[in-house]
Short mmCIF file of C-alpha atoms in Angstrom, two decimals:
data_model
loop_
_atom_site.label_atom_id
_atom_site.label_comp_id
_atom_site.label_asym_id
_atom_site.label_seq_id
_atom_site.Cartn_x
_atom_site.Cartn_y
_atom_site.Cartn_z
CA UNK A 16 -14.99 0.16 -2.03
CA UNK A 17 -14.07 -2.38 -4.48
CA UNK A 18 -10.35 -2.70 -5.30
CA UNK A 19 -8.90 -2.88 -8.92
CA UNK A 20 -7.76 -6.47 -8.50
CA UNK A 21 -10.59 -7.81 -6.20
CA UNK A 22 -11.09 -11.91 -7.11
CA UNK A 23 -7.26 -11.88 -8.29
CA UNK A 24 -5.29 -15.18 -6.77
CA UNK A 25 -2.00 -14.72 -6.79
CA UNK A 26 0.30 -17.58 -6.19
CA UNK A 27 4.25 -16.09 -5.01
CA UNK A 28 6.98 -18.83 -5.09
CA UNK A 29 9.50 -16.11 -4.65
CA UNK A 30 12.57 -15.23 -3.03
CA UNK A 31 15.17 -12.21 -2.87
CA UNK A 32 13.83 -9.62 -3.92
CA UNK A 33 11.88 -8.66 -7.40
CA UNK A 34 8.91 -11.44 -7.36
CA UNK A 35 8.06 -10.97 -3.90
CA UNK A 36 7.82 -6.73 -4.36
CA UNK A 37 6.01 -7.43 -8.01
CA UNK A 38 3.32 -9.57 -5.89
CA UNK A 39 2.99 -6.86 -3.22
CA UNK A 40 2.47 -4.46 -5.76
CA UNK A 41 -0.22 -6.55 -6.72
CA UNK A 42 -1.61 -7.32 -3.55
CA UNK A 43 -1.53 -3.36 -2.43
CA UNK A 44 -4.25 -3.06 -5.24
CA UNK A 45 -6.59 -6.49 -3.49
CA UNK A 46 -5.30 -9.61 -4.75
CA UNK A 47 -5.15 -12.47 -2.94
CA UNK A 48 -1.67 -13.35 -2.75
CA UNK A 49 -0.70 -16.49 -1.14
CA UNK A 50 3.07 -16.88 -0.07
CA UNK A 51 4.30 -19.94 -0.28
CA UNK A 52 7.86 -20.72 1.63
CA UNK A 53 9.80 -23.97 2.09
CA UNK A 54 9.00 -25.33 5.71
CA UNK A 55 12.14 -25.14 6.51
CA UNK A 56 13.59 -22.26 4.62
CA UNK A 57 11.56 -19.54 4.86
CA UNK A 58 12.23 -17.11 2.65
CA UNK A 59 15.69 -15.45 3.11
CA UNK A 60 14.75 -11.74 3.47
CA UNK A 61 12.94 -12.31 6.76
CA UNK A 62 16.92 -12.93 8.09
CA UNK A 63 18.27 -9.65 6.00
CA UNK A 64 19.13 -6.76 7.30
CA UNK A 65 18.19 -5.67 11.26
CA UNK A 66 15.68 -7.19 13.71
CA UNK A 67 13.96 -5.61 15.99
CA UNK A 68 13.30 -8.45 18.91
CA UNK A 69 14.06 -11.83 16.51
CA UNK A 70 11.63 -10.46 13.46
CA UNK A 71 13.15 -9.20 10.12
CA UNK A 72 12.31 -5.80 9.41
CA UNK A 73 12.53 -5.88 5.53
CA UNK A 74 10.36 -9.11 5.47
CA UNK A 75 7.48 -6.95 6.99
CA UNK A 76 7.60 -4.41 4.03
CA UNK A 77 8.67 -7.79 1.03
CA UNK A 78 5.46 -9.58 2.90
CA UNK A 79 3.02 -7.02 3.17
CA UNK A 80 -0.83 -7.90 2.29
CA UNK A 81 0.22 -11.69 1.51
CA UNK A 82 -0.94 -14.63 3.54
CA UNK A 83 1.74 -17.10 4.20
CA UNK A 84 2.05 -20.83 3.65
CA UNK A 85 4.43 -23.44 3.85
CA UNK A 86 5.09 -26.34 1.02
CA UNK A 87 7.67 -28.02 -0.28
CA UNK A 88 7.78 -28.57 -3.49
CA UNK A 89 10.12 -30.89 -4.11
CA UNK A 90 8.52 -33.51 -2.68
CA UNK A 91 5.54 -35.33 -5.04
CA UNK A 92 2.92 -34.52 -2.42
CA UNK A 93 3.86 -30.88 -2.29
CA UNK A 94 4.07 -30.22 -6.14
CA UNK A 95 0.44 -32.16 -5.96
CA UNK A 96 -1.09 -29.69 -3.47
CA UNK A 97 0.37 -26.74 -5.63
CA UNK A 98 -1.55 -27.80 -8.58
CA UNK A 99 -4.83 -27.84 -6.74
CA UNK A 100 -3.63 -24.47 -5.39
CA UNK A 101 -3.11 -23.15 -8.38
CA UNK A 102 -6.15 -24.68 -10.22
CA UNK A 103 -8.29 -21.64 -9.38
CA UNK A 104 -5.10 -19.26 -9.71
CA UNK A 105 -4.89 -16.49 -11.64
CA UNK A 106 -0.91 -15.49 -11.34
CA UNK A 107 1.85 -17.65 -10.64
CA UNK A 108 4.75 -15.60 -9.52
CA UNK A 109 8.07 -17.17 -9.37
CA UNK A 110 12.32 -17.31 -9.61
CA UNK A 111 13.78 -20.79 -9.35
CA UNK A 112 16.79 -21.18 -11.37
CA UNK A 113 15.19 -22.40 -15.26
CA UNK A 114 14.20 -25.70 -15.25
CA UNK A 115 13.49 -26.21 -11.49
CA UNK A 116 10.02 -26.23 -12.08
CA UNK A 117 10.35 -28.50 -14.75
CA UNK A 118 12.11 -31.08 -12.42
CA UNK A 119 9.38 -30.95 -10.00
CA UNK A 120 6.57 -31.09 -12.54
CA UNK A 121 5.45 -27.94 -12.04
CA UNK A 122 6.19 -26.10 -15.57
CA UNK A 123 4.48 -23.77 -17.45
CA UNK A 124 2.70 -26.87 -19.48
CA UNK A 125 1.85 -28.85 -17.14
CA UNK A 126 0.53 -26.44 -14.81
CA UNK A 127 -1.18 -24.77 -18.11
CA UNK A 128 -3.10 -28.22 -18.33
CA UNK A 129 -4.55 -27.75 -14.96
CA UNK A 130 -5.17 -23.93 -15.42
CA UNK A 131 -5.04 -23.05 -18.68
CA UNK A 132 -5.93 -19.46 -17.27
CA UNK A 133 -3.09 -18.99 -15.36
CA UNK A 134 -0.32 -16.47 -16.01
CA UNK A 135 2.76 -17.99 -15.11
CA UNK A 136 5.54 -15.02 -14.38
CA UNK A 137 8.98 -16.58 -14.57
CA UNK A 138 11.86 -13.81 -13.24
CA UNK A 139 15.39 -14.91 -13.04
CA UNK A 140 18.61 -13.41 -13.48
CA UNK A 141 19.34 -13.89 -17.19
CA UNK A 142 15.93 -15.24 -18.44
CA UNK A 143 14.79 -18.60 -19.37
CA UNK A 144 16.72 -19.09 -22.83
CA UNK A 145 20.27 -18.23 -23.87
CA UNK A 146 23.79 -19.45 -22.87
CA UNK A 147 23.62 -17.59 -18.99
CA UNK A 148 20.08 -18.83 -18.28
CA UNK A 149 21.04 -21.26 -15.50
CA UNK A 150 23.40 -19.42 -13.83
CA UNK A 151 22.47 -17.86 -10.76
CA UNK A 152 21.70 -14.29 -10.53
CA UNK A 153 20.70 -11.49 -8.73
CA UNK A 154 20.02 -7.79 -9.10
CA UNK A 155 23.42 -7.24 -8.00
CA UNK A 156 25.27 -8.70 -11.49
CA UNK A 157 22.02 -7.03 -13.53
CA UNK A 158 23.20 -3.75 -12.07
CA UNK A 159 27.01 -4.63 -13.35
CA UNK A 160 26.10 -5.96 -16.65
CA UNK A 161 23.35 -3.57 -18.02
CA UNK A 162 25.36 -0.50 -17.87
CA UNK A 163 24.31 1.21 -14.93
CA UNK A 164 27.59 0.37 -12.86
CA UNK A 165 29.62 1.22 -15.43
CA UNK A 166 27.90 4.79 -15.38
CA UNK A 167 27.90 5.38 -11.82
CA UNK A 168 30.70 7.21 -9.52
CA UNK A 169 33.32 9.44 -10.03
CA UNK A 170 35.52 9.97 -13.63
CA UNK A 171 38.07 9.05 -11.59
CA UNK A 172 36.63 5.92 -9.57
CA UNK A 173 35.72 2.44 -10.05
CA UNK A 174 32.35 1.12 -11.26
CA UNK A 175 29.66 1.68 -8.01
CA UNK A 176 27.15 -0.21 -7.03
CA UNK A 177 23.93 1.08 -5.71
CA UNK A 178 23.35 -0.45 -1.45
CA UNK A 179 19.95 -1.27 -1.85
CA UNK A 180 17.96 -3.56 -4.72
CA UNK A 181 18.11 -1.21 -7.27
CA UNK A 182 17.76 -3.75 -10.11
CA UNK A 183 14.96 -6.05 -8.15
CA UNK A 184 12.83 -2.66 -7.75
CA UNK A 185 12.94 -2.00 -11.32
CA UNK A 186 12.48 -5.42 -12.24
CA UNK A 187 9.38 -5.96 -9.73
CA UNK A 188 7.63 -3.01 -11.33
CA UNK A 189 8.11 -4.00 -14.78
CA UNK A 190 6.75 -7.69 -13.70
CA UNK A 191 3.67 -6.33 -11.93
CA UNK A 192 2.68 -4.11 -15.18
CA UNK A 193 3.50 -7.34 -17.40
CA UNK A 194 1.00 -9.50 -15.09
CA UNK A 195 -1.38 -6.87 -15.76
CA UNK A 196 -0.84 -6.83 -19.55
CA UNK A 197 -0.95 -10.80 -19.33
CA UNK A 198 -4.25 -10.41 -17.48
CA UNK A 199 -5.47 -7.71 -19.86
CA UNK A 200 -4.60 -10.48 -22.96
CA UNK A 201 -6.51 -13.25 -21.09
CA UNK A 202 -9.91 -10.65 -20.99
CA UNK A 203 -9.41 -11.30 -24.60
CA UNK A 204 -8.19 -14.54 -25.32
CA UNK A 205 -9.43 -16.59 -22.38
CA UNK A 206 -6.09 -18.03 -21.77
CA UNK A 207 -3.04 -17.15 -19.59
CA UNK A 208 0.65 -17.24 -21.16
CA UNK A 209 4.26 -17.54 -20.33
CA UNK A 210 6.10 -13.61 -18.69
CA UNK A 211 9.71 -14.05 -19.17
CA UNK A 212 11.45 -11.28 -16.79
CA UNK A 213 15.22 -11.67 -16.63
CA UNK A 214 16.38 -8.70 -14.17
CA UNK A 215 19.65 -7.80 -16.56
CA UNK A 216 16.87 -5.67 -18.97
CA UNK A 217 14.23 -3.66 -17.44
CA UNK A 218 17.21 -1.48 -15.49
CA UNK A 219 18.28 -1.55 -18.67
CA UNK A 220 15.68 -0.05 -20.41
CA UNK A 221 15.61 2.58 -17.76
CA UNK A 222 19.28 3.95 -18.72
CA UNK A 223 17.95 6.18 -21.56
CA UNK A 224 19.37 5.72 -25.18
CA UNK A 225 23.01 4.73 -24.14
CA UNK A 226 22.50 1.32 -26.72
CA UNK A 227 21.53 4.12 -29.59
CA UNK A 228 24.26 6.54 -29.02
CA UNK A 229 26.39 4.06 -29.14
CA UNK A 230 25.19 2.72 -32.29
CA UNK A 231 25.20 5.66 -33.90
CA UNK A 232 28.31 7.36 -32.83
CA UNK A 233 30.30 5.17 -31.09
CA UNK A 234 29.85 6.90 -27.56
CA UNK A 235 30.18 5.25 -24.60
CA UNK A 236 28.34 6.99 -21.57
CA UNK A 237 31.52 8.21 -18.97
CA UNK A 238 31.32 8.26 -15.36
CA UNK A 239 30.30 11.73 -14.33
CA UNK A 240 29.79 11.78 -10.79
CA UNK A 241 26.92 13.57 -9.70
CA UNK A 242 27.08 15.88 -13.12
CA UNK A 243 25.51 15.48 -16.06
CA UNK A 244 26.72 15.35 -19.86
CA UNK A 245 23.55 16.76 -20.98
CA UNK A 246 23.37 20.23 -18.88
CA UNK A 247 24.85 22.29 -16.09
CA UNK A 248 25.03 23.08 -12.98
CA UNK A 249 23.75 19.43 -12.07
CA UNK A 250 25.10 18.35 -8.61
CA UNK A 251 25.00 18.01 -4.78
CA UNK A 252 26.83 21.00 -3.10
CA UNK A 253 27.69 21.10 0.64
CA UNK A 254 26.04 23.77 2.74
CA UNK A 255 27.27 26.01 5.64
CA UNK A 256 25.47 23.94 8.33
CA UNK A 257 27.28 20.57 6.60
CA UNK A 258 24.06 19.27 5.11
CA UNK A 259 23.83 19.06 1.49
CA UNK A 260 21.44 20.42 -1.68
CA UNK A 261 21.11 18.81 -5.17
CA UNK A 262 20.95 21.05 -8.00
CA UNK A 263 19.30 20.69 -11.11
CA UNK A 264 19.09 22.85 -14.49
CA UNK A 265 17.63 20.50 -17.39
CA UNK A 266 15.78 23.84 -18.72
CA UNK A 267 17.36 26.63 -19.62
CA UNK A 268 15.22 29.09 -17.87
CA UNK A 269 16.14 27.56 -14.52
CA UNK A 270 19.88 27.25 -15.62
CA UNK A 271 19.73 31.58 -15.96
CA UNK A 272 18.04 31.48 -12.78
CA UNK A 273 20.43 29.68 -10.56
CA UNK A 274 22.98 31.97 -11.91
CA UNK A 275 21.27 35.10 -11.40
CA UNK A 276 20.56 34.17 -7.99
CA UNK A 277 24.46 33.24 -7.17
CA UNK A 278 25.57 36.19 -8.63
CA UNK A 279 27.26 35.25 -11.79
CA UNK A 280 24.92 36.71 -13.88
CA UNK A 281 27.32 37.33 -16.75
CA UNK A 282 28.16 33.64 -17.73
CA UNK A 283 24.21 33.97 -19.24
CA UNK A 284 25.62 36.14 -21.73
CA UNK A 285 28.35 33.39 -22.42
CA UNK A 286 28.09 31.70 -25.99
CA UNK A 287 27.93 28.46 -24.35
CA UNK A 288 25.51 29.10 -22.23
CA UNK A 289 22.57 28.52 -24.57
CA UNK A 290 22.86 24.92 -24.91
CA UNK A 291 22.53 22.23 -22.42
CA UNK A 292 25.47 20.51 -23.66
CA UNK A 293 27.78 23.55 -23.78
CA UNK A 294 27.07 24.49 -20.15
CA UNK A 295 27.89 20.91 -19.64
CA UNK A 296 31.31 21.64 -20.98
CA UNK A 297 31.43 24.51 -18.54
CA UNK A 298 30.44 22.17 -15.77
CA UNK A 299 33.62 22.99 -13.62
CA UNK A 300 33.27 26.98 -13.86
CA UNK A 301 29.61 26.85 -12.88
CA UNK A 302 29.78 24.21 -10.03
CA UNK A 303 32.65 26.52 -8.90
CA UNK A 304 30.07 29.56 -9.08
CA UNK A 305 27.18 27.68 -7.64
CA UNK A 306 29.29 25.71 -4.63
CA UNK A 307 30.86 28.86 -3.24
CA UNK A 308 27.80 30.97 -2.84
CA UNK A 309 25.84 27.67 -1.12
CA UNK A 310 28.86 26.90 0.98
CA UNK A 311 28.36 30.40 2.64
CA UNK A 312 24.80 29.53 3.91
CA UNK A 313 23.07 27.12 5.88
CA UNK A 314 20.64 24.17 4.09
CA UNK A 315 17.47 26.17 4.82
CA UNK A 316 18.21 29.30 3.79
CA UNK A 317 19.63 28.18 0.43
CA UNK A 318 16.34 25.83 -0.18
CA UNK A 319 14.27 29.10 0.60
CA UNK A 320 16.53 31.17 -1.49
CA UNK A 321 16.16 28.79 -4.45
CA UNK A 322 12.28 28.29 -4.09
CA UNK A 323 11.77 32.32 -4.08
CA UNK A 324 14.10 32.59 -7.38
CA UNK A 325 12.27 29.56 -8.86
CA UNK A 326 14.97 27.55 -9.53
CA UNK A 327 15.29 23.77 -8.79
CA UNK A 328 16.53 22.49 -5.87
CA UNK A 329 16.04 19.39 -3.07
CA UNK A 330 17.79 19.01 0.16
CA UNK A 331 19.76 15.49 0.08
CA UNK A 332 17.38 13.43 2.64
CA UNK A 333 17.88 11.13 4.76
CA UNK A 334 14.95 8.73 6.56
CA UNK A 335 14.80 11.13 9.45
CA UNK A 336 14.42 14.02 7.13
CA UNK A 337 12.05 12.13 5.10
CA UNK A 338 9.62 11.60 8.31
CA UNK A 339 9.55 15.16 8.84
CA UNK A 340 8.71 16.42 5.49
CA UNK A 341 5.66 18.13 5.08
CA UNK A 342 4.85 17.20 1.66
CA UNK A 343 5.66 13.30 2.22
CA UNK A 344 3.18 13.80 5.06
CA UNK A 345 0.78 15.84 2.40
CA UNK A 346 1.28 12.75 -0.04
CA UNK A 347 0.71 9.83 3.02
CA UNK A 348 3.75 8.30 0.99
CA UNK A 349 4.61 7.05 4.86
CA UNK A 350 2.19 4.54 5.85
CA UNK A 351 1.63 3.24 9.77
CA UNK A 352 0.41 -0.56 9.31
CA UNK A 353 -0.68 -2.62 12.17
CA UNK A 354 1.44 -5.58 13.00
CA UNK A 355 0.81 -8.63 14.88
CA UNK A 356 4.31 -8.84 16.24
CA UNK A 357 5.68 -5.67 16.63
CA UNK A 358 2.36 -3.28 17.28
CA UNK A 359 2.79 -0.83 14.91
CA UNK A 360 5.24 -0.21 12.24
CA UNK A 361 6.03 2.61 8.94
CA UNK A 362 7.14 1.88 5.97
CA UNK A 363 6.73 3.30 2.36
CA UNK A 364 3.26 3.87 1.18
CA UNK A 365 1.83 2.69 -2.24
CA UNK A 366 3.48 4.16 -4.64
CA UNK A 367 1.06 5.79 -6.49
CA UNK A 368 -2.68 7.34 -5.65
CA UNK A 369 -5.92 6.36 -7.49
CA UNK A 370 -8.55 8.30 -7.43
CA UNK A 371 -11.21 6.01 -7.15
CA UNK A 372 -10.17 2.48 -5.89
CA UNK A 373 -7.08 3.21 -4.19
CA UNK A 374 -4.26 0.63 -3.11
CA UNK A 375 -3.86 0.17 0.78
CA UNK A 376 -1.47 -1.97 2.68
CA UNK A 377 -3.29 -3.61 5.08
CA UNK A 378 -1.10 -5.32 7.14
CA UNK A 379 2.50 -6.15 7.08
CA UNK A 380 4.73 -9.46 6.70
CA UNK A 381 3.05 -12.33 8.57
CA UNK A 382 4.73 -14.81 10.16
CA UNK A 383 6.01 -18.13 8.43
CA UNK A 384 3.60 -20.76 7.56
CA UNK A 385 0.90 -18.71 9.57
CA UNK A 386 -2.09 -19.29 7.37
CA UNK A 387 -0.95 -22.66 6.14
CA UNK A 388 -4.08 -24.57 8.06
CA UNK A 389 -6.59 -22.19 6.43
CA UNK A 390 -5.38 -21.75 3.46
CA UNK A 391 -4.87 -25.35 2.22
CA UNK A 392 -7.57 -26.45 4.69
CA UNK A 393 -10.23 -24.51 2.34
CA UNK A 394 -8.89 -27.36 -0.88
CA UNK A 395 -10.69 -29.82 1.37
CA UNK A 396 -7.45 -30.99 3.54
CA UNK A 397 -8.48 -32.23 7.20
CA UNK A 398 -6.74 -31.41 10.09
CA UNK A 399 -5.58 -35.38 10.38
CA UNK A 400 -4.08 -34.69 6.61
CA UNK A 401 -2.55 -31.77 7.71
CA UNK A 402 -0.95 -33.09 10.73
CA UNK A 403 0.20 -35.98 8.64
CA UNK A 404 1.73 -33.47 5.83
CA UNK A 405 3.30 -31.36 8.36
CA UNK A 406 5.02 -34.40 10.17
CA UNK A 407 6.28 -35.40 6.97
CA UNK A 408 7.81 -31.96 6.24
CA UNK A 409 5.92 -31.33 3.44
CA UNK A 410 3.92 -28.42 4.94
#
């Protein structure tokens, strides 16, 4: 079977976090993608987070279906072999602070004059123009400045943060579906272009019209907690057994239903209950309604109880839960990849199913530099040239 992106090179200068997930997206669906990390500095995420026996666990999710190379590019002789590298490219995938590549030789024009084919996908904090667009940045100050902090916790609590890469994700999704537009253009146009991805706006543009109410009213989105300004009974309430549910009631049928089914029928009858926004209002009478009939029965038996009264409701996971679950295990959203170094190993699935020509991961994060022989071997380099390169520390 014949993968959508089958003959798609993929070139991944990237480091910490959204390029390197944007080019595993695209290598999940069959491109090539060729990691390329400093021979001496390999890229930082294989040292994040826990080992298990000297190798980095999130590297072998980041690095999935990518061979890996070593180069440095700041030396002439690197920057030359990246040009031939990239001369039968289609994607270059990168995140140097703007005008890096420049320094090196290695920007959009001049690589454009070797390739004029080649989509060049720049992501860095704050973009490549504008008064913050060489300061560093990372998907930790996107998640401050675009809105979402500001949004998140408790009325009564400061900003929060989410503790994972919240604003890389986002960002690495929205980069692989710009590649593919860029690719889509160049069906058309027979030449590749310029992606601009700073990671302050595509979280952005996930945090619904906040920019338009405020425009038009002058409201500022408040810190609810886990409630909602826009309906109620919207929250996580604790169970009998100490385990937890989350609650939801964006339609109004399901709103009457949760209510019926904690006995508290008669705040349907409630003027305020018709709207979304008045029940919102009401958010403290029917959390109070809601928490004290779940606090008087274990996790299970409230799930069940909800799923029988077809109302909404999920049981607040965590990975052990999520390993369990039958409908994860329905979905294959857990994937077992073979690893060179550790046997065997899960992580999350692609994240998506297509029908015909599927995504797969095929293997996880290989080790640094491993196919740096073959790879650059196959642009004509002999082993003595290698050797040579290697000794040098370019490779």
């Amino acid at each position: 079977m014949t993968a959508p992106l089958d003959g798609i090179k993929v070139v991944d200068l990237a480091t910490l976090f959204a390029g390197p997930l944007a080019a595993a997206f695209l290598g999940d669906f069959g491109a090539d993608v060729i990691k390329v990390e400093h021979p001496a500095k390999p890229d930082p995420s294989r040292g994040h987070g826990p080992a298990r026996d000297g190798v980095g666990l999130w590297w072998k999710v980041l690095g999935r279906n990518k061979r890996t190379v070593t180069l440095n590019l700041s030396d002439p002789d690197g920057a030359a072999l990246l040009r031939r590298l990239l001369a039968d490219a289609d994607v270059l995938v990168e995140n140097f602070r703007p005008g890096t590549l420049e320094r090196w030789g290695l920007g959009p024009a001049e690589l454009h004059a070797v390739n004029p084919r080649l989509v060049v996908t720049r992501i860095s904090g704050f973009g490549q123009v504008g008064p913050y667009a060489r300061r560093p940045g990372f998907g930790t100050l996107a998640e401050a400045m675009s809105g979402f902090a500001a949004a998140t916790g408790e009325p009564d609590g400061p900003p929060t943060l989410p503790p994972f890469g919240l604003a890389d994700s986002v960002t690495a999704l929205a980069a692989a579906y710009a590649v593919m537009l860029a690719l889509r253009a160049r069906d058309a146009t027979g030449t590749g272009q310029v992606v601009d991805l700073a990671i302050i706006e595509p979280i952005m543009a996930m945090l619904g019209p906040q920019i338009t109410w405020y425009d038009q009213l002058g409201y500022l989105q408040p810190r609810l907690g886990n409630r909602s300004n826009n309906n109620a009974p919207r929250n996580t309430y604790r169970c009998a057994d100490g385990r937890w549910v989350a609650v939801s009631t964006s339609a109004q049928s399901i709103a009457e239903r949760v209510l019926r089914l904690v006995g508290r029928p008669e705040l349907i009858d409630e003027p305020w209950f018709a709207t979304g926004s008045g029940r919102a209002a009401h958010a403290d009478e029917l959390d109070a309604a809601v928490s004290a009939w779940v606090a008087k029965r274990d996790r299970d038996e409230v799930v069940a109880a909800f799923e029988e009264a077809q109302a909404a409701v999920a049981p607040v996971y965590d990975v052990r839960d999520i390993l369990a679950d039958p409908q994860y295990a329905a979905l294959g959203t857990v994937r077992t990849v073979p690893d060179e170094e550790l046997g065997e190993v899960r992580m999350q699935n692609v994240p998506f199913r297509l029908a015909d020509t599927p995504g797969e991961i095929r293997h996880a994060g290989r080790r640094h530099g491993q196919d740096t022989d073959a790879v650059f071997g196959a642009l004509g380099l002999s082993a003595d040239e290698l050797a040579a390169l290697r000794e040098r520390g370019v490779l």
